[in-house]
């Protein structure tokens, strides 16, 4: 995954002084909708605190595309639904004002490139998973991605914290909560991953998990699930 842009590095520089002049402060409680996908304002916001979920909804399914966290910049008119999954604070302005801010502080453009790159990679991975990978592979790829970008080496493997519920992970990979939980428990039982508490995971053998994610495993490795679950 591309490195996460840190807007604080820009705003604390001389060129970033006064950047938020002309922005409005907006505070949202957990569960409130920032964008509904229809008739949203034509503007740009910067996430100052909390976490937002960007997602789409079909007839019977919700698909999470990615999350926005402090420092991320995004537009209100993307056509996606955006929900505060934590109590959040934004800085909002209209397109014209934001364009002027970019002229005054061109380094902010790196923030747009960063979030766009992460969004595209997340969407492409979702499409690839739905077309080519079963649920167990999707879970494996999810942890390979996270470990590669956020993991820390330890004596037992690669440790990482995943601040997502099983349901949120299921939405990211296009599956149900129960199926995702079953596949994750299978990976834990087979020694790919260990879990401590709700959020702390250790990748016990990164090369082996990567092979599992690619689907190149002996048939007996999948026995605990009973059979492969085909893409939805």
PDB file of C-alpha atoms in Angstrom:
ATOM      1  CA  UNK A   1       0.000   0.000   0.000  1.00  0.00           C
ATOM      2  CA  UNK A   2       1.251   3.571  -0.650  1.00  0.00           C
ATOM      3  CA  UNK A   3       2.573   5.409   2.434  1.00  0.00           C
ATOM      4  CA  UNK A   4      -0.045   7.436   4.263  1.00  0.00           C
ATOM      5  CA  UNK A   5       0.222  11.198   3.689  1.00  0.00           C
ATOM      6  CA  UNK A   6       0.596  13.269   6.854  1.00  0.00           C
ATOM      7  CA  UNK A   7      -1.097  16.626   6.396  1.00  0.00           C
ATOM      8  CA  UNK A   8       0.445  17.860   9.645  1.00  0.00           C
ATOM      9  CA  UNK A   9       3.851  17.962   7.907  1.00  0.00           C
ATOM     10  CA  UNK A  10       2.437  20.504   5.466  1.00  0.00           C
ATOM     11  CA  UNK A  11       0.294  22.548   7.808  1.00  0.00           C
ATOM     12  CA  UNK A  12       3.144  23.084  10.261  1.00  0.00           C
ATOM     13  CA  UNK A  13       5.394  24.409   7.470  1.00  0.00           C
ATOM     14  CA  UNK A  14       5.530  28.138   6.536  1.00  0.00           C
ATOM     15  CA  UNK A  15       3.497  27.516   3.375  1.00  0.00           C
ATOM     16  CA  UNK A  16       0.740  25.836   5.377  1.00  0.00           C
ATOM     17  CA  UNK A  17       0.120  28.760   7.725  1.00  0.00           C
ATOM     18  CA  UNK A  18      -3.501  29.843   7.534  1.00  0.00           C
ATOM     19  CA  UNK A  19      -4.465  26.932   5.253  1.00  0.00           C
ATOM     20  CA  UNK A  20      -7.756  26.322   7.063  1.00  0.00           C
ATOM     21  CA  UNK A  21      -8.897  29.940   6.825  1.00  0.00           C
ATOM     22  CA  UNK A  22     -12.187  29.711   4.937  1.00  0.00           C
ATOM     23  CA  UNK A  23     -12.931  26.141   6.061  1.00  0.00           C
ATOM     24  CA  UNK A  24     -15.945  25.280   8.239  1.00  0.00           C
ATOM     25  CA  UNK A  25     -15.687  22.957  11.227  1.00  0.00           C
ATOM     26  CA  UNK A  26     -18.110  20.044  11.091  1.00  0.00           C
ATOM     27  CA  UNK A  27     -18.527  17.528  13.883  1.00  0.00           C
ATOM     28  CA  UNK A  28     -20.303  14.214  13.397  1.00  0.00           C
ATOM     29  CA  UNK A  29     -21.423  11.628  15.924  1.00  0.00           C
ATOM     30  CA  UNK A  30     -20.827   7.928  15.363  1.00  0.00           C
ATOM     31  CA  UNK A  31     -23.299   6.583  12.816  1.00  0.00           C
ATOM     32  CA  UNK A  32     -24.106   9.927  11.184  1.00  0.00           C
ATOM     33  CA  UNK A  33     -24.003  10.231   7.388  1.00  0.00           C
ATOM     34  CA  UNK A  34     -21.592  12.697   5.814  1.00  0.00           C
ATOM     35  CA  UNK A  35     -22.589  11.805   2.240  1.00  0.00           C
ATOM     36  CA  UNK A  36     -25.602   9.872   0.974  1.00  0.00           C
ATOM     37  CA  UNK A  37     -24.452   9.452  -2.640  1.00  0.00           C
ATOM     38  CA  UNK A  38     -27.178  11.730  -4.011  1.00  0.00           C
ATOM     39  CA  UNK A  39     -27.453  15.519  -3.889  1.00  0.00           C
ATOM     40  CA  UNK A  40     -24.302  15.943  -1.799  1.00  0.00           C
ATOM     41  CA  UNK A  41     -22.503  19.284  -1.651  1.00  0.00           C
ATOM     42  CA  UNK A  42     -19.813  20.076  -4.182  1.00  0.00           C
ATOM     43  CA  UNK A  43     -16.925  20.479  -1.756  1.00  0.00           C
ATOM     44  CA  UNK A  44     -13.823  19.012  -0.154  1.00  0.00           C
ATOM     45  CA  UNK A  45     -13.109  18.037   3.426  1.00  0.00           C
ATOM     46  CA  UNK A  46     -10.097  17.130   5.525  1.00  0.00           C
ATOM     47  CA  UNK A  47     -10.498  14.574   8.307  1.00  0.00           C
ATOM     48  CA  UNK A  48      -9.145  16.064  11.534  1.00  0.00           C
ATOM     49  CA  UNK A  49     -10.283  13.356  13.945  1.00  0.00           C
ATOM     50  CA  UNK A  50     -12.199  10.083  14.032  1.00  0.00           C
ATOM     51  CA  UNK A  51     -12.772   7.619  11.183  1.00  0.00           C
ATOM     52  CA  UNK A  52     -15.103   7.570   8.173  1.00  0.00           C
ATOM     53  CA  UNK A  53     -16.283   4.616   6.096  1.00  0.00           C
ATOM     54  CA  UNK A  54     -16.611   5.032   2.314  1.00  0.00           C
ATOM     55  CA  UNK A  55     -18.944   2.402   0.873  1.00  0.00           C
ATOM     56  CA  UNK A  56     -21.581   1.410  -1.679  1.00  0.00           C
ATOM     57  CA  UNK A  57     -24.913  -0.332  -1.146  1.00  0.00           C
ATOM     58  CA  UNK A  58     -26.596  -2.730  -3.561  1.00  0.00           C
ATOM     59  CA  UNK A  59     -29.976  -4.403  -3.354  1.00  0.00           C
ATOM     60  CA  UNK A  60     -29.000  -6.684  -0.477  1.00  0.00           C
ATOM     61  CA  UNK A  61     -25.330  -6.020   0.254  1.00  0.00           C
ATOM     62  CA  UNK A  62     -23.023  -3.330   1.550  1.00  0.00           C
ATOM     63  CA  UNK A  63     -19.489  -3.089   0.161  1.00  0.00           C
ATOM     64  CA  UNK A  64     -16.906  -1.066   2.085  1.00  0.00           C
ATOM     65  CA  UNK A  65     -14.359   0.502  -0.272  1.00  0.00           C
ATOM     66  CA  UNK A  66     -11.942   2.045   2.220  1.00  0.00           C
ATOM     67  CA  UNK A  67     -11.701   4.138   5.387  1.00  0.00           C
ATOM     68  CA  UNK A  68     -10.713   7.776   5.854  1.00  0.00           C
ATOM     69  CA  UNK A  69      -8.664   8.713   8.919  1.00  0.00           C
ATOM     70  CA  UNK A  70      -7.097  11.937  10.246  1.00  0.00           C
ATOM     71  CA  UNK A  71      -5.075  13.681   7.543  1.00  0.00           C
ATOM     72  CA  UNK A  72      -7.079  12.263   4.629  1.00  0.00           C
ATOM     73  CA  UNK A  73      -8.651  14.593   2.066  1.00  0.00           C
ATOM     74  CA  UNK A  74     -11.763  13.630   0.120  1.00  0.00           C
ATOM     75  CA  UNK A  75     -14.619  15.135  -1.906  1.00  0.00           C
ATOM     76  CA  UNK A  76     -18.289  15.259  -1.001  1.00  0.00           C
ATOM     77  CA  UNK A  77     -19.524  14.471  -4.521  1.00  0.00           C
ATOM     78  CA  UNK A  78     -17.847  11.105  -5.167  1.00  0.00           C
ATOM     79  CA  UNK A  79     -21.194   9.298  -5.442  1.00  0.00           C
ATOM     80  CA  UNK A  80     -20.233   7.035  -2.511  1.00  0.00           C
ATOM     81  CA  UNK A  81     -21.872   6.870   0.877  1.00  0.00           C
ATOM     82  CA  UNK A  82     -19.693   8.160   3.704  1.00  0.00           C
ATOM     83  CA  UNK A  83     -20.493   7.398   7.335  1.00  0.00           C
ATOM     84  CA  UNK A  84     -18.774   8.346  10.572  1.00  0.00           C
ATOM     85  CA  UNK A  85     -17.854   5.072  12.291  1.00  0.00           C
ATOM     86  CA  UNK A  86     -16.390   7.065  15.178  1.00  0.00           C
ATOM     87  CA  UNK A  87     -17.112  10.514  16.523  1.00  0.00           C
ATOM     88  CA  UNK A  88     -15.365  12.629  13.895  1.00  0.00           C
ATOM     89  CA  UNK A  89     -14.340  16.184  13.109  1.00  0.00           C
ATOM     90  CA  UNK A  90     -13.914  17.573   9.588  1.00  0.00           C
ATOM     91  CA  UNK A  91     -12.827  20.813   7.944  1.00  0.00           C
ATOM     92  CA  UNK A  92     -15.002  21.556   4.913  1.00  0.00           C
ATOM     93  CA  UNK A  93     -14.823  24.089   2.098  1.00  0.00           C
ATOM     94  CA  UNK A  94     -16.190  24.575  -1.412  1.00  0.00           C
ATOM     95  CA  UNK A  95     -14.272  23.571  -4.561  1.00  0.00           C
ATOM     96  CA  UNK A  96     -13.353  27.137  -5.530  1.00  0.00           C
ATOM     97  CA  UNK A  97     -11.825  27.902  -2.137  1.00  0.00           C
ATOM     98  CA  UNK A  98      -9.965  24.599  -2.110  1.00  0.00           C
ATOM     99  CA  UNK A  99      -8.536  25.293  -5.596  1.00  0.00           C
ATOM    100  CA  UNK A 100      -7.133  28.579  -4.312  1.00  0.00           C
ATOM    101  CA  UNK A 101      -5.639  26.790  -1.311  1.00  0.00           C
ATOM    102  CA  UNK A 102      -3.862  24.377  -3.664  1.00  0.00           C
ATOM    103  CA  UNK A 103      -2.330  27.325  -5.521  1.00  0.00           C
ATOM    104  CA  UNK A 104      -1.089  28.765  -2.237  1.00  0.00           C
ATOM    105  CA  UNK A 105       0.121  25.417  -0.845  1.00  0.00           C
ATOM    106  CA  UNK A 106       0.875  22.983  -3.722  1.00  0.00           C
ATOM    107  CA  UNK A 107       2.255  20.335  -1.335  1.00  0.00           C
ATOM    108  CA  UNK A 108      -1.335  19.556  -0.295  1.00  0.00           C
ATOM    109  CA  UNK A 109      -1.736  17.907  -3.699  1.00  0.00           C
ATOM    110  CA  UNK A 110       0.373  15.013  -2.389  1.00  0.00           C
ATOM    111  CA  UNK A 111      -2.440  14.319   0.062  1.00  0.00           C
ATOM    112  CA  UNK A 112      -4.901  13.961  -2.811  1.00  0.00           C
ATOM    113  CA  UNK A 113      -2.534  11.639  -4.672  1.00  0.00           C
ATOM    114  CA  UNK A 114      -2.012   9.555  -1.520  1.00  0.00           C
ATOM    115  CA  UNK A 115      -5.691   8.973  -0.761  1.00  0.00           C
ATOM    116  CA  UNK A 116      -6.484   8.427  -4.461  1.00  0.00           C
ATOM    117  CA  UNK A 117      -3.737   5.803  -4.691  1.00  0.00           C
ATOM    118  CA  UNK A 118      -4.978   3.978  -1.600  1.00  0.00           C
ATOM    119  CA  UNK A 119      -8.581   4.180  -2.784  1.00  0.00           C
ATOM    120  CA  UNK A 120      -7.764   2.769  -6.224  1.00  0.00           C
ATOM    121  CA  UNK A 121      -5.662  -0.049  -4.764  1.00  0.00           C
ATOM    122  CA  UNK A 122      -8.414  -0.924  -2.298  1.00  0.00           C
ATOM    123  CA  UNK A 123     -11.085  -0.968  -5.020  1.00  0.00           C
ATOM    124  CA  UNK A 124      -8.920  -3.014  -7.386  1.00  0.00           C
ATOM    125  CA  UNK A 125      -8.187  -5.538  -4.643  1.00  0.00           C
ATOM    126  CA  UNK A 126     -11.916  -5.797  -3.889  1.00  0.00           C
ATOM    127  CA  UNK A 127     -12.739  -6.421  -7.564  1.00  0.00           C
ATOM    128  CA  UNK A 128      -9.940  -8.987  -7.865  1.00  0.00           C
ATOM    129  CA  UNK A 129     -11.053 -10.778  -4.714  1.00  0.00           C
ATOM    130  CA  UNK A 130     -14.674 -11.012  -5.795  1.00  0.00           C
ATOM    131  CA  UNK A 131     -13.728 -12.356  -9.219  1.00  0.00           C
ATOM    132  CA  UNK A 132     -10.880 -14.733  -8.463  1.00  0.00           C
ATOM    133  CA  UNK A 133     -10.502 -15.553  -4.753  1.00  0.00           C
ATOM    134  CA  UNK A 134     -12.503 -17.565  -2.256  1.00  0.00           C
ATOM    135  CA  UNK A 135     -13.260 -16.247   1.217  1.00  0.00           C
ATOM    136  CA  UNK A 136     -10.233 -17.791   2.882  1.00  0.00           C
ATOM    137  CA  UNK A 137      -7.915 -16.277   0.280  1.00  0.00           C
ATOM    138  CA  UNK A 138      -9.579 -12.884   0.742  1.00  0.00           C
ATOM    139  CA  UNK A 139      -8.952 -13.003   4.489  1.00  0.00           C
ATOM    140  CA  UNK A 140      -5.347 -14.054   3.894  1.00  0.00           C
ATOM    141  CA  UNK A 141      -4.803 -11.187   1.431  1.00  0.00           C
ATOM    142  CA  UNK A 142      -6.367  -8.752   3.896  1.00  0.00           C
ATOM    143  CA  UNK A 143      -3.802  -9.689   6.541  1.00  0.00           C
ATOM    144  CA  UNK A 144      -0.909  -9.826   4.058  1.00  0.00           C
ATOM    145  CA  UNK A 145      -1.766  -6.268   2.987  1.00  0.00           C
ATOM    146  CA  UNK A 146      -2.075  -5.005   6.544  1.00  0.00           C
ATOM    147  CA  UNK A 147       1.097  -6.721   7.697  1.00  0.00           C
ATOM    148  CA  UNK A 148       3.058  -5.367   4.721  1.00  0.00           C
ATOM    149  CA  UNK A 149       2.043  -1.755   5.338  1.00  0.00           C
ATOM    150  CA  UNK A 150       1.518  -1.578   9.109  1.00  0.00           C
ATOM    151  CA  UNK A 151       3.089  -4.684  10.677  1.00  0.00           C
ATOM    152  CA  UNK A 152       6.069  -4.738  13.036  1.00  0.00           C
ATOM    153  CA  UNK A 153       8.578  -7.574  13.227  1.00  0.00           C
ATOM    154  CA  UNK A 154       8.707  -9.429  16.540  1.00  0.00           C
ATOM    155  CA  UNK A 155      10.248 -12.602  17.872  1.00  0.00           C
ATOM    156  CA  UNK A 156       7.137 -14.606  16.962  1.00  0.00           C
ATOM    157  CA  UNK A 157       6.351 -13.078  13.574  1.00  0.00           C
ATOM    158  CA  UNK A 158       4.779  -9.841  12.353  1.00  0.00           C
ATOM    159  CA  UNK A 159       2.443  -8.114  14.793  1.00  0.00           C
ATOM    160  CA  UNK A 160      -0.265  -5.652  13.860  1.00  0.00           C
ATOM    161  CA  UNK A 161      -3.358  -4.049  15.307  1.00  0.00           C
ATOM    162  CA  UNK A 162      -6.573  -4.194  13.293  1.00  0.00           C
ATOM    163  CA  UNK A 163      -9.129  -1.724  14.632  1.00  0.00           C
ATOM    164  CA  UNK A 164     -11.982  -3.311  12.705  1.00  0.00           C
ATOM    165  CA  UNK A 165     -14.764  -5.641  13.775  1.00  0.00           C
ATOM    166  CA  UNK A 166     -15.325  -8.946  11.985  1.00  0.00           C
ATOM    167  CA  UNK A 167     -18.369  -7.388  10.330  1.00  0.00           C
ATOM    168  CA  UNK A 168     -16.279  -4.467   9.047  1.00  0.00           C
ATOM    169  CA  UNK A 169     -13.654  -6.864   7.671  1.00  0.00           C
ATOM    170  CA  UNK A 170     -16.465  -8.869   6.039  1.00  0.00           C
ATOM    171  CA  UNK A 171     -17.764  -5.725   4.334  1.00  0.00           C
ATOM    172  CA  UNK A 172     -14.277  -4.947   3.051  1.00  0.00           C
ATOM    173  CA  UNK A 173     -13.828  -8.362   1.439  1.00  0.00           C
ATOM    174  CA  UNK A 174     -17.403  -8.792   0.234  1.00  0.00           C
ATOM    175  CA  UNK A 175     -18.610 -11.556   2.505  1.00  0.00           C
ATOM    176  CA  UNK A 176     -20.960 -12.220   5.407  1.00  0.00           C
ATOM    177  CA  UNK A 177     -19.892 -11.872   9.018  1.00  0.00           C
ATOM    178  CA  UNK A 178     -20.367 -15.575   9.794  1.00  0.00           C
ATOM    179  CA  UNK A 179     -18.435 -16.803   6.752  1.00  0.00           C
ATOM    180  CA  UNK A 180     -15.614 -14.359   7.455  1.00  0.00           C
ATOM    181  CA  UNK A 181     -15.435 -15.421  11.100  1.00  0.00           C
ATOM    182  CA  UNK A 182     -15.321 -19.105  10.106  1.00  0.00           C
ATOM    183  CA  UNK A 183     -12.531 -18.538   7.558  1.00  0.00           C
ATOM    184  CA  UNK A 184     -10.490 -16.413   9.985  1.00  0.00           C
ATOM    185  CA  UNK A 185     -10.814 -18.995  12.755  1.00  0.00           C
ATOM    186  CA  UNK A 186      -9.650 -21.614  10.263  1.00  0.00           C
ATOM    187  CA  UNK A 187      -6.495 -19.621   9.481  1.00  0.00           C
ATOM    188  CA  UNK A 188      -5.866 -19.227  13.204  1.00  0.00           C
ATOM    189  CA  UNK A 189      -6.408 -22.933  13.876  1.00  0.00           C
ATOM    190  CA  UNK A 190      -4.032 -23.895  11.050  1.00  0.00           C
ATOM    191  CA  UNK A 191      -1.250 -21.720  12.463  1.00  0.00           C
ATOM    192  CA  UNK A 192      -1.109 -18.889   9.945  1.00  0.00           C
ATOM    193  CA  UNK A 193      -2.258 -16.201  12.354  1.00  0.00           C
ATOM    194  CA  UNK A 194      -2.623 -15.828  16.105  1.00  0.00           C
ATOM    195  CA  UNK A 195      -4.947 -13.389  17.847  1.00  0.00           C
ATOM    196  CA  UNK A 196      -4.807 -11.781  21.266  1.00  0.00           C
ATOM    197  CA  UNK A 197      -7.909  -9.921  22.316  1.00  0.00           C
ATOM    198  CA  UNK A 198     -10.094  -8.316  19.660  1.00  0.00           C
ATOM    199  CA  UNK A 199      -7.566  -6.246  17.716  1.00  0.00           C
ATOM    200  CA  UNK A 200      -4.043  -7.670  18.164  1.00  0.00           C
ATOM    201  CA  UNK A 201      -2.850 -10.201  15.577  1.00  0.00           C
ATOM    202  CA  UNK A 202       0.450 -11.895  14.770  1.00  0.00           C
ATOM    203  CA  UNK A 203       1.312 -13.276  11.336  1.00  0.00           C
ATOM    204  CA  UNK A 204       3.248 -16.374  12.348  1.00  0.00           C
ATOM    205  CA  UNK A 205       4.628 -17.221   8.891  1.00  0.00           C
ATOM    206  CA  UNK A 206       4.341 -14.428   6.333  1.00  0.00           C
ATOM    207  CA  UNK A 207       5.638 -16.426   3.310  1.00  0.00           C
ATOM    208  CA  UNK A 208       3.203 -19.278   4.043  1.00  0.00           C
ATOM    209  CA  UNK A 209       0.284 -16.854   4.468  1.00  0.00           C
ATOM    210  CA  UNK A 210       1.190 -15.175   1.169  1.00  0.00           C
ATOM    211  CA  UNK A 211       1.146 -18.579  -0.559  1.00  0.00           C
ATOM    212  CA  UNK A 212      -2.239 -19.299   1.034  1.00  0.00           C
ATOM    213  CA  UNK A 213      -3.567 -15.953  -0.217  1.00  0.00           C
ATOM    214  CA  UNK A 214      -2.479 -16.841  -3.741  1.00  0.00           C
ATOM    215  CA  UNK A 215      -4.386 -20.131  -3.485  1.00  0.00           C
ATOM    216  CA  UNK A 216      -1.373 -22.401  -3.899  1.00  0.00           C
ATOM    217  CA  UNK A 217      -2.026 -24.777  -0.990  1.00  0.00           C
ATOM    218  CA  UNK A 218      -2.492 -28.529  -0.750  1.00  0.00           C
ATOM    219  CA  UNK A 219      -6.155 -29.541  -0.621  1.00  0.00           C
ATOM    220  CA  UNK A 220      -5.829 -30.782   2.976  1.00  0.00           C
ATOM    221  CA  UNK A 221      -4.917 -27.262   4.116  1.00  0.00           C
ATOM    222  CA  UNK A 222      -8.522 -26.235   3.446  1.00  0.00           C
ATOM    223  CA  UNK A 223     -10.154 -29.177   5.227  1.00  0.00           C
ATOM    224  CA  UNK A 224     -11.299 -27.231   8.274  1.00  0.00           C
ATOM    225  CA  UNK A 225     -13.602 -25.122   6.159  1.00  0.00           C
ATOM    226  CA  UNK A 226     -15.068 -28.238   4.575  1.00  0.00           C
ATOM    227  CA  UNK A 227     -14.890 -26.927   1.029  1.00  0.00           C
ATOM    228  CA  UNK A 228     -13.797 -23.787  -0.752  1.00  0.00           C
ATOM    229  CA  UNK A 229     -16.318 -20.990  -0.692  1.00  0.00           C
ATOM    230  CA  UNK A 230     -16.732 -19.619  -4.194  1.00  0.00           C
ATOM    231  CA  UNK A 231     -16.601 -15.853  -4.850  1.00  0.00           C
ATOM    232  CA  UNK A 232     -19.937 -14.139  -4.327  1.00  0.00           C
TER     233      UNK A 232
END
